[in-house]
CSV table of C-alpha atoms in Angstrom, one decimal:
chain,number,residue,atom,x,y,z
A,1,MET,CA,238.9,66.3,43.3
A,2,VAL,CA,239.6,68.7,40.2
A,3,ARG,CA,238.5,72.3,40.5
A,4,HIS,CA,237.1,74.2,37.6
A,5,ASN,CA,236.8,77.9,38.4
A,6,ASN,CA,235.1,80.0,36.2
A,7,GLY,CA,233.4,82.7,38.5
A,8,PRO,CA,233.6,86.5,37.8
A,9,ILE,CA,237.1,86.7,39.9
A,10,ILE,CA,238.9,83.9,38.1
A,11,THR,CA,237.6,85.3,34.7
A,12,LEU,CA,239.0,88.7,35.7
A,13,GLU,CA,242.3,87.4,36.6
A,14,LYS,CA,242.6,85.1,33.5
A,15,ARG,CA,241.9,88.2,31.4
A,16,THR,CA,244.5,90.2,33.5
A,17,VAL,CA,247.4,87.8,32.8
A,18,SER,CA,246.4,87.0,29.3
A,19,PHE,CA,246.6,90.8,28.5
A,20,MET,CA,250.2,90.9,30.6
A,21,ILE,CA,251.7,88.0,28.7
A,22,GLY,CA,250.3,89.4,25.3
A,23,LEU,CA,251.8,92.9,25.8
A,24,TYR,CA,255.2,91.4,27.0
A,25,CYS,CA,255.1,89.3,24.0
A,26,GLN,CA,254.3,92.2,21.6
A,27,LYS,CA,257.1,94.5,23.2
A,28,LYS,CA,259.9,91.8,23.9
A,29,HIS,CA,259.2,89.4,21.3
A,30,SER,CA,258.4,91.5,18.3
A,31,MET,CA,254.9,89.8,17.9
A,32,PRO,CA,251.9,91.5,16.5
A,33,ASN,CA,249.0,92.4,18.6
A,34,GLY,CA,247.2,89.5,19.6
A,35,VAL,CA,249.7,86.8,18.6
A,36,LEU,CA,252.0,85.0,20.8
A,37,CYS,CA,255.4,82.9,20.4
A,38,ASP,CA,255.9,79.5,21.5
A,39,GLU,CA,256.9,80.4,24.7
A,40,CYS,CA,254.4,83.0,25.8
A,41,ALA,CA,251.6,80.9,24.3
A,42,ASP,CA,252.9,78.0,26.9
A,43,LEU,CA,253.0,80.3,29.8
A,44,LYS,CA,249.7,81.8,29.2
A,45,HIS,CA,248.1,78.0,28.9
A,46,TYR,CA,249.7,77.2,31.9
A,47,ALA,CA,248.9,80.4,33.8
A,48,LEU,CA,245.0,80.2,32.7
A,49,GLN,CA,245.2,76.2,33.5
A,50,ARG,CA,246.4,77.0,37.1
A,51,LEU,CA,244.0,79.8,37.6
A,52,THR,CA,241.2,77.4,36.3
A,53,THR,CA,242.4,74.7,39.4
A,54,CYS,CA,243.3,77.4,42.0
A,55,ARG,CA,242.4,76.0,45.3
A,56,TYR,CA,241.1,79.3,46.6
A,57,GLY,CA,238.7,79.6,43.6
A,58,GLU,CA,236.8,82.8,44.0
A,59,GLN,CA,238.4,83.7,47.3
A,60,LYS,CA,241.6,83.8,45.8
A,61,SER,CA,244.0,86.6,46.4
A,62,THR,CA,246.7,87.9,44.0
A,63,CYS,CA,249.3,85.5,43.1
A,64,GLU,CA,251.9,87.6,44.8
A,65,ARG,CA,249.7,87.4,47.8
A,66,CYS,CA,248.9,83.8,47.8
A,67,LEU,CA,249.6,81.5,50.7
A,68,LYS,CA,250.7,78.5,48.9
A,69,HIS,CA,252.2,78.7,45.1
A,70,CYS,CA,251.2,76.4,42.8
A,71,TYR,CA,253.5,77.6,39.7
A,72,ARG,CA,256.4,75.1,39.0
A,73,LYS,CA,259.7,77.2,39.9
A,74,ASP,CA,260.6,77.6,36.1
A,75,TYR,CA,257.0,78.9,35.1
A,76,GLN,CA,256.8,81.2,38.5
A,77,GLN,CA,260.2,82.6,37.5
A,78,LYS,CA,258.8,83.3,33.8
A,79,ILE,CA,255.4,84.7,34.9
A,80,LYS,CA,257.5,87.5,37.6
A,81,GLN,CA,259.3,88.4,34.5
A,82,VAL,CA,256.2,89.3,32.4
A,83,MET,CA,254.6,90.9,35.4
A,84,ARG,CA,257.9,93.2,36.2
A,85,PHE,CA,257.6,94.3,32.4
A,86,SER,CA,254.1,94.6,32.1
A,87,GLY,CA,252.8,95.7,35.2
A,88,PRO,CA,253.8,99.4,35.0
A,89,ARG,CA,253.0,99.7,31.3
A,90,MET,CA,249.2,98.3,32.2
A,91,LEU,CA,248.5,101.4,33.3
A,92,LEU,CA,248.7,103.0,29.8
A,93,TYR,CA,247.5,100.1,27.7
A,94,HIS,CA,244.6,98.7,30.1
A,95,PRO,CA,244.1,100.9,33.0
A,96,PHE,CA,240.9,99.2,34.2
A,97,LEU,CA,242.5,96.0,34.6
A,98,ALA,CA,245.7,97.5,36.2
A,99,ILE,CA,243.7,99.6,38.9
A,100,ASN,CA,241.6,96.6,39.6
A,101,HIS,CA,244.8,94.5,40.3
A,102,LEU,CA,246.2,97.4,42.3
A,103,TYR,CA,243.4,97.6,44.5
A,104,LYS,CA,243.1,93.8,45.0
A,105,ASN,CA,246.7,93.8,46.5
A,106,ILE,CA,246.2,96.8,48.3
A,107,LYS,CA,242.8,95.6,50.0
A,108,GLN,CA,244.5,92.5,50.8
A,109,ARG,CA,247.3,94.0,52.9
A,110,ASN,CA,245.0,95.3,55.3
C-alpha cells in the first residue's frame, strides 16, 4: 500500500528540504534564485517523493533521527552534502524553518 502523506508536518518538512536544496543550488551551482540545475531538481523530486510515501507519516522524526532510512545510498550522500552546506545558512535565509527543524531534532533527543 502506497501512502500519500500530505499533512502539516510532512508539508513543513517538504518546504524545509525544498528550501535547503534551492539554497544549495543557488550558492554552489550559481543558479538564479528559484531555478534548480538538473541534479538538484532530481534530488528535490526524490526527497519530496520519499516524504510523500514516508512510513511514519505525521509522526515522522527528522530524517537524521529516523530509525529506518529510506533514501538510496547515492541520494543519501547528496542530501547529507546539501544539509551540511545549507543547514548553518538557514538561520540567515529562513530562520523560521531553521529554528523549527532544530527544535524538532532537540525534542526527539529527549
